[in-house]
Amino acid sequence: MAPLTRGSGGPKVLLVGQLDVANAGNRGEARTENGRVLGAGAAEKSGLCLMLDLAGRRPPVRADITLVFHAGGGRGFDGSELRLVMAKDAELRSADFALVLKPTDNKLQLGAGGSTHATLAFAGRTGHSGLPGAGVNAIHKLARVLSRLAAFEPVPDVVDGLTWYEMMSATSAHGGRSGSVVPDHLEVNVHHTFGPSTDSHASQDRLIALVDRVGAVRFEELSEPAPPNRSHALIATLEQSGVQGVEARQTWTEVASFAALQIPAANFGPGMERTMHAQNEVTELSELGRAQTILDRWFANMP
């Protein structure tokens, strides 16, 4: 936590940035080419550049601004260190608003999608795979569940004129045996994402129904969604400050952690969202300048 301004008489606003980089060892080296910053964290950390710039420039601000740095933002509600930071500092919990500086292509992304990770476990019995009726094949038990996943179509969820999509996808599978042995175990990770009209309880029910007693379900991560709060005065002012559009934030972000604390929040930043976690993340230098202008205009016109 780093207080930037005090005593303005305006709202208490948190600017929130994530310090660590996901899978940094498998990413490109940081560099600047043709007006672009590329490499590990070049998109994800573009918001940190804005925070440090504000600390150095100290532009006029009609608010009490606090910079909040944390790690683990890509690991959901339980894995993010933000909840520990907030738990230790009562002043942060009294904030009026939080702007989470994520890569959004300088769009204002409202709310956050919910996220459930579940392990589906299928049990069988070993036997010789060349003998009729020998063993019970755990992998074959997955077939009915897999056909349902393959047929799952995105389901729209419209809130405040913004659209989220419910998605359900298998993301990894582990188990089985080698050679001529019928596999007696298989575990599949399924990621369920959903909009603000759904919660983690409903998500768990849908995943249990997906398995339909063919296997067992173990829930690994439960992260609630966040509402868009589009009518909030600070969000409305930011929307009018030159952002490159307004849309729903499909994936989970720390905005949901603030929603759990009854603190309205939104996502914004200059990084290219589609390059997050890629070999070379990208932020256009011109977009960094545009984001700086947008924030300065927002600060100057805060209600």
Coordinates of C-alpha atoms in Angstrom, one line a residue:
M1 CA 0.0 0.0 0.0
A2 CA 1.3 3.5 -0.9
P3 CA -0.8 6.6 -0.2
L4 CA -0.6 9.0 -3.0
T5 CA -2.9 11.9 -2.0
R6 CA -4.6 12.8 1.2
G7 CA -7.1 15.4 2.4
S8 CA -8.8 16.1 -0.9
G9 CA -12.3 15.7 0.5
G10 CA -13.1 13.6 -2.5
P11 CA -13.7 9.8 -2.7
K12 CA -11.2 7.3 -1.5
V13 CA -10.0 5.5 -4.6
L14 CA -7.6 2.5 -4.8
L15 CA -5.5 1.8 -7.9
V16 CA -4.6 -1.9 -7.8
G17 CA -1.8 -3.6 -9.6
Q18 CA -0.4 -7.1 -9.7
L19 CA 3.3 -7.6 -9.2
D20 CA 4.0 -11.1 -10.4
V21 CA 4.0 -12.6 -13.9
A22 CA 2.3 -16.0 -14.7
N23 CA 4.6 -18.5 -16.3
A24 CA 7.5 -16.0 -16.6
G25 CA 10.0 -18.7 -17.4
N26 CA 8.3 -19.6 -20.6
R27 CA 7.9 -16.1 -22.0
G28 CA 9.8 -13.8 -24.3
E29 CA 12.5 -11.4 -23.1
A30 CA 11.3 -7.8 -22.4
R31 CA 12.1 -5.4 -25.2
T32 CA 10.8 -2.5 -27.2
E33 CA 10.2 -2.9 -31.0
N34 CA 8.3 -0.6 -33.4
G35 CA 6.5 1.3 -30.7
R36 CA 5.5 -1.8 -28.8
V37 CA 6.7 -3.2 -25.4
L38 CA 6.9 -7.0 -25.7
G39 CA 7.9 -9.8 -23.4
A40 CA 6.9 -11.4 -20.1
G41 CA 4.3 -9.3 -18.4
A42 CA 4.3 -6.6 -21.0
A43 CA 0.5 -6.5 -21.1
E44 CA -0.2 -7.6 -17.6
K45 CA 2.1 -5.1 -16.0
S46 CA 1.2 -2.1 -18.1
G47 CA -1.0 -0.9 -15.3
L48 CA 2.0 -0.8 -12.9
C49 CA 3.6 1.7 -15.3
L50 CA 0.5 3.9 -14.9
M51 CA 0.7 3.7 -11.1
L52 CA 4.4 4.5 -11.0
D53 CA 3.9 7.4 -13.5
L54 CA 1.2 8.8 -11.2
A55 CA 3.5 8.5 -8.2
G56 CA 6.2 10.5 -10.1
R57 CA 4.0 13.2 -11.8
R58 CA 1.5 13.8 -9.0
P59 CA -1.2 15.3 -11.3
P60 CA -4.2 17.2 -9.9
V61 CA -6.6 14.7 -8.3
R62 CA -10.0 15.3 -6.8
A63 CA -9.7 12.2 -4.7
D64 CA -7.7 10.4 -2.0
I65 CA -5.6 7.9 -4.1
T66 CA -3.9 4.9 -2.6
L67 CA -1.7 2.5 -4.7
V68 CA -2.2 -1.1 -3.8
F69 CA 0.3 -3.7 -5.0
H70 CA -0.2 -7.5 -4.6
A71 CA 0.7 -10.9 -6.1
G72 CA -1.2 -13.9 -7.1
G73 CA -4.0 -12.2 -9.0
G74 CA -4.3 -15.0 -11.5
R75 CA -5.0 -17.7 -8.9
G76 CA -8.6 -16.7 -8.1
F77 CA -10.1 -15.5 -4.9
D78 CA -8.4 -17.9 -2.5
G79 CA -5.0 -17.7 -4.3
S80 CA -4.7 -13.9 -4.6
E81 CA -2.7 -12.1 -2.0
L82 CA -5.0 -9.1 -2.3
R83 CA -7.4 -10.6 0.2
L84 CA -4.5 -10.8 2.7
V85 CA -3.5 -7.2 2.0
M86 CA -7.1 -6.0 2.5
A87 CA -7.6 -8.1 5.7
K88 CA -4.5 -6.4 7.3
D89 CA -5.5 -2.8 6.5
A90 CA -8.7 -1.4 7.7
E91 CA -8.1 1.9 5.8
L92 CA -8.3 0.0 2.5
R93 CA -11.5 -1.7 3.5
S94 CA -13.1 1.8 3.8
A95 CA -12.4 2.7 0.2
D96 CA -15.2 4.1 -2.0
F97 CA -13.9 2.6 -5.2
A98 CA -11.2 0.5 -6.7
L99 CA -9.7 0.5 -10.2
V100 CA -8.0 -2.8 -11.0
L101 CA -5.4 -2.1 -13.7
K102 CA -5.7 -5.1 -16.0
P103 CA -5.0 -5.4 -19.7
T104 CA -8.2 -4.2 -21.4
D105 CA -7.0 -2.4 -24.5
N106 CA -8.0 0.8 -22.8
K107 CA -11.6 -0.3 -22.6
L108 CA -13.6 0.0 -19.4
Q109 CA -14.4 -3.6 -18.5
L110 CA -17.1 -3.9 -15.8
G111 CA -17.8 -6.6 -13.3
A112 CA -16.0 -10.0 -13.5
G113 CA -17.0 -13.5 -14.5
G114 CA -17.2 -16.2 -11.9
S115 CA -14.9 -19.2 -12.0
T116 CA -15.1 -22.8 -10.7
H117 CA -12.4 -25.4 -11.2
A118 CA -13.5 -28.9 -10.5
T119 CA -11.8 -32.3 -10.7
L120 CA -14.0 -35.0 -12.1
A121 CA -12.8 -38.4 -10.9
F122 CA -13.7 -41.7 -12.6
A123 CA -13.0 -45.0 -11.0
G124 CA -12.7 -48.4 -12.7
R125 CA -11.0 -51.8 -12.2
T126 CA -7.9 -53.1 -13.8
G127 CA -7.9 -56.1 -16.1
H128 CA -6.3 -57.3 -19.3
S129 CA -7.5 -55.0 -22.1
G130 CA -7.5 -57.9 -24.6
L131 CA -9.9 -60.1 -22.6
P132 CA -13.7 -59.6 -23.0
G133 CA -15.3 -58.3 -19.8
A134 CA -12.0 -58.0 -17.9
G135 CA -11.9 -54.9 -15.8
V136 CA -13.9 -51.7 -15.8
N137 CA -12.5 -48.9 -18.0
A138 CA -12.4 -45.6 -16.1
I139 CA -11.6 -43.6 -19.3
H140 CA -14.7 -45.0 -21.0
K141 CA -16.8 -43.7 -18.2
L142 CA -15.8 -40.2 -19.2
A143 CA -17.5 -40.6 -22.7
R144 CA -21.0 -39.6 -21.7
V145 CA -19.7 -36.5 -19.7
L146 CA -17.3 -35.6 -22.5
S147 CA -20.1 -35.6 -25.1
R148 CA -22.1 -33.2 -22.9
L149 CA -19.0 -30.9 -22.6
A150 CA -18.4 -31.0 -26.4
A151 CA -22.1 -30.0 -27.0
F152 CA -22.1 -27.2 -24.5
E153 CA -22.9 -23.9 -26.2
P154 CA -22.1 -20.5 -24.6
V155 CA -25.1 -19.2 -22.6
P156 CA -25.5 -15.4 -22.6
D157 CA -26.1 -13.6 -19.3
V158 CA -27.1 -9.9 -19.8
V159 CA -26.7 -7.5 -16.9
D160 CA -26.8 -3.7 -17.2
G161 CA -26.7 -4.0 -21.0
L162 CA -23.5 -6.0 -20.9
T163 CA -23.2 -9.7 -21.9
W164 CA -21.3 -12.4 -20.2
Y165 CA -21.1 -16.0 -21.5
E166 CA -21.4 -19.2 -19.4
M167 CA -18.7 -21.6 -20.6
M168 CA -17.8 -25.1 -19.5
S169 CA -14.5 -26.8 -20.8
A170 CA -12.3 -29.7 -20.0
T171 CA -8.8 -28.3 -19.6
S172 CA -6.6 -31.3 -18.5
A173 CA -6.8 -35.1 -18.0
H174 CA -4.6 -37.4 -16.0
G175 CA -4.7 -41.2 -15.4
G176 CA -4.8 -44.5 -17.1
R177 CA -2.2 -47.2 -17.4
S178 CA 0.2 -48.3 -20.0
G179 CA 0.2 -51.3 -22.4
S180 CA -2.6 -53.8 -22.1
V181 CA -4.0 -52.8 -18.7
V182 CA -7.6 -51.5 -18.4
P183 CA -7.3 -48.1 -16.6
D184 CA -8.8 -48.0 -13.2
H185 CA -8.7 -44.2 -12.7
L186 CA -9.0 -41.0 -14.6
E187 CA -9.2 -37.3 -13.4
V188 CA -10.3 -34.5 -15.6
N189 CA -10.2 -30.8 -14.7
V190 CA -13.3 -28.8 -15.8
H191 CA -13.4 -25.1 -15.8
H192 CA -16.8 -23.5 -15.5
T193 CA -17.1 -19.7 -16.1
F194 CA -20.3 -17.7 -15.7
G195 CA -21.8 -14.2 -15.4
P196 CA -23.1 -12.2 -12.5
S197 CA -26.5 -13.9 -12.5
T198 CA -25.0 -17.2 -11.4
D199 CA -23.1 -17.9 -8.2
S200 CA -20.7 -20.6 -7.0
H201 CA -23.5 -22.7 -5.5
A202 CA -25.4 -22.9 -8.8
S203 CA -22.1 -23.6 -10.5
Q204 CA -21.4 -26.6 -8.2
D205 CA -24.9 -27.9 -8.9
R206 CA -24.4 -27.8 -12.6
L207 CA -21.1 -29.6 -12.5
I208 CA -22.5 -32.3 -10.2
A209 CA -25.4 -32.7 -12.7
L210 CA -22.8 -32.9 -15.6
V211 CA -21.2 -35.9 -14.0
D212 CA -24.6 -37.5 -13.1
R213 CA -23.3 -40.1 -10.8
V214 CA -20.8 -41.6 -13.3
G215 CA -18.0 -40.2 -11.3
A216 CA -17.1 -38.0 -8.3
V217 CA -16.6 -34.2 -8.2
R218 CA -14.0 -32.4 -6.2
F219 CA -14.1 -28.6 -6.2
E220 CA -10.7 -27.0 -6.3
E221 CA -11.5 -23.3 -6.7
L222 CA -14.6 -21.3 -6.2
S223 CA -14.5 -17.7 -7.3
E224 CA -17.7 -15.6 -7.3
P225 CA -18.5 -13.1 -10.1
A226 CA -19.0 -9.4 -9.6
P227 CA -21.8 -7.1 -10.8
P228 CA -21.0 -4.3 -13.3
N229 CA -22.3 -1.4 -11.2
R230 CA -22.6 0.6 -14.4
S231 CA -24.6 3.4 -12.8
H232 CA -22.0 4.2 -10.2
A233 CA -20.9 7.8 -10.4
L234 CA -17.1 7.1 -10.7
I235 CA -17.7 4.4 -13.3
A236 CA -19.9 6.8 -15.3
T237 CA -17.3 9.5 -15.1
L238 CA -14.6 7.1 -16.3
E239 CA -16.8 5.9 -19.1
Q240 CA -16.9 9.6 -20.3
S241 CA -13.2 10.1 -20.0
G242 CA -12.1 8.7 -23.3
V243 CA -12.1 4.9 -22.8
Q244 CA -12.2 2.8 -26.0
G245 CA -15.5 1.3 -25.2
V246 CA -17.4 -0.4 -22.4
E247 CA -17.8 -4.2 -22.1
A248 CA -18.2 -7.1 -19.7
R249 CA -15.1 -8.6 -18.1
Q250 CA -15.6 -12.2 -19.1
T251 CA -12.9 -13.7 -16.8
W252 CA -12.4 -13.5 -13.0
T253 CA -10.4 -10.5 -11.7
E254 CA -9.9 -8.9 -8.3
V255 CA -12.9 -6.7 -9.0
A256 CA -14.8 -9.7 -7.5
S257 CA -12.7 -9.6 -4.3
F258 CA -13.7 -6.0 -3.9
A259 CA -17.4 -6.8 -4.5
A260 CA -17.2 -9.3 -1.6
L261 CA -16.1 -6.3 0.6
Q262 CA -18.9 -4.1 -0.8
I263 CA -16.5 -1.9 -2.6
P264 CA -17.5 -1.0 -6.2
A265 CA -14.7 -1.6 -8.7
A266 CA -13.9 -1.8 -12.4
N267 CA -11.1 -3.1 -14.8
F268 CA -9.0 -0.8 -17.0
G269 CA -5.5 -0.8 -18.6
P270 CA -3.6 -0.2 -21.8
G271 CA -2.2 -3.7 -22.3
M272 CA -3.5 -6.0 -25.2
E273 CA -5.8 -8.3 -23.4
R274 CA -5.6 -11.1 -26.1
T275 CA -1.8 -11.4 -25.5
M276 CA -2.1 -12.2 -21.8
H277 CA 0.0 -15.3 -20.9
A278 CA 1.3 -15.5 -24.5
Q279 CA 4.9 -16.0 -25.4
N280 CA 5.2 -12.3 -26.0
E281 CA 2.7 -10.0 -24.3
V282 CA 2.2 -6.6 -26.0
T283 CA 1.4 -3.1 -25.0
E284 CA 1.5 -0.3 -27.5
L285 CA 3.5 2.8 -26.3
S286 CA 0.8 5.0 -27.8
E287 CA -1.8 3.2 -25.7
L288 CA 0.2 3.8 -22.5
G289 CA 0.0 7.5 -23.3
R290 CA -3.7 7.3 -24.1
A291 CA -4.3 5.5 -20.7
Q292 CA -2.4 8.3 -18.9
T293 CA -4.7 10.9 -20.5
I294 CA -7.8 9.0 -19.7
L295 CA -6.8 8.7 -16.0
D296 CA -5.8 12.3 -15.8
R297 CA -9.2 13.3 -17.2
W298 CA -11.0 11.0 -14.8
F299 CA -9.1 12.4 -11.8
A300 CA -9.9 16.0 -12.8
N301 CA -13.6 15.3 -13.3
M302 CA -14.4 13.0 -10.3
P303 CA -17.7 13.9 -8.7

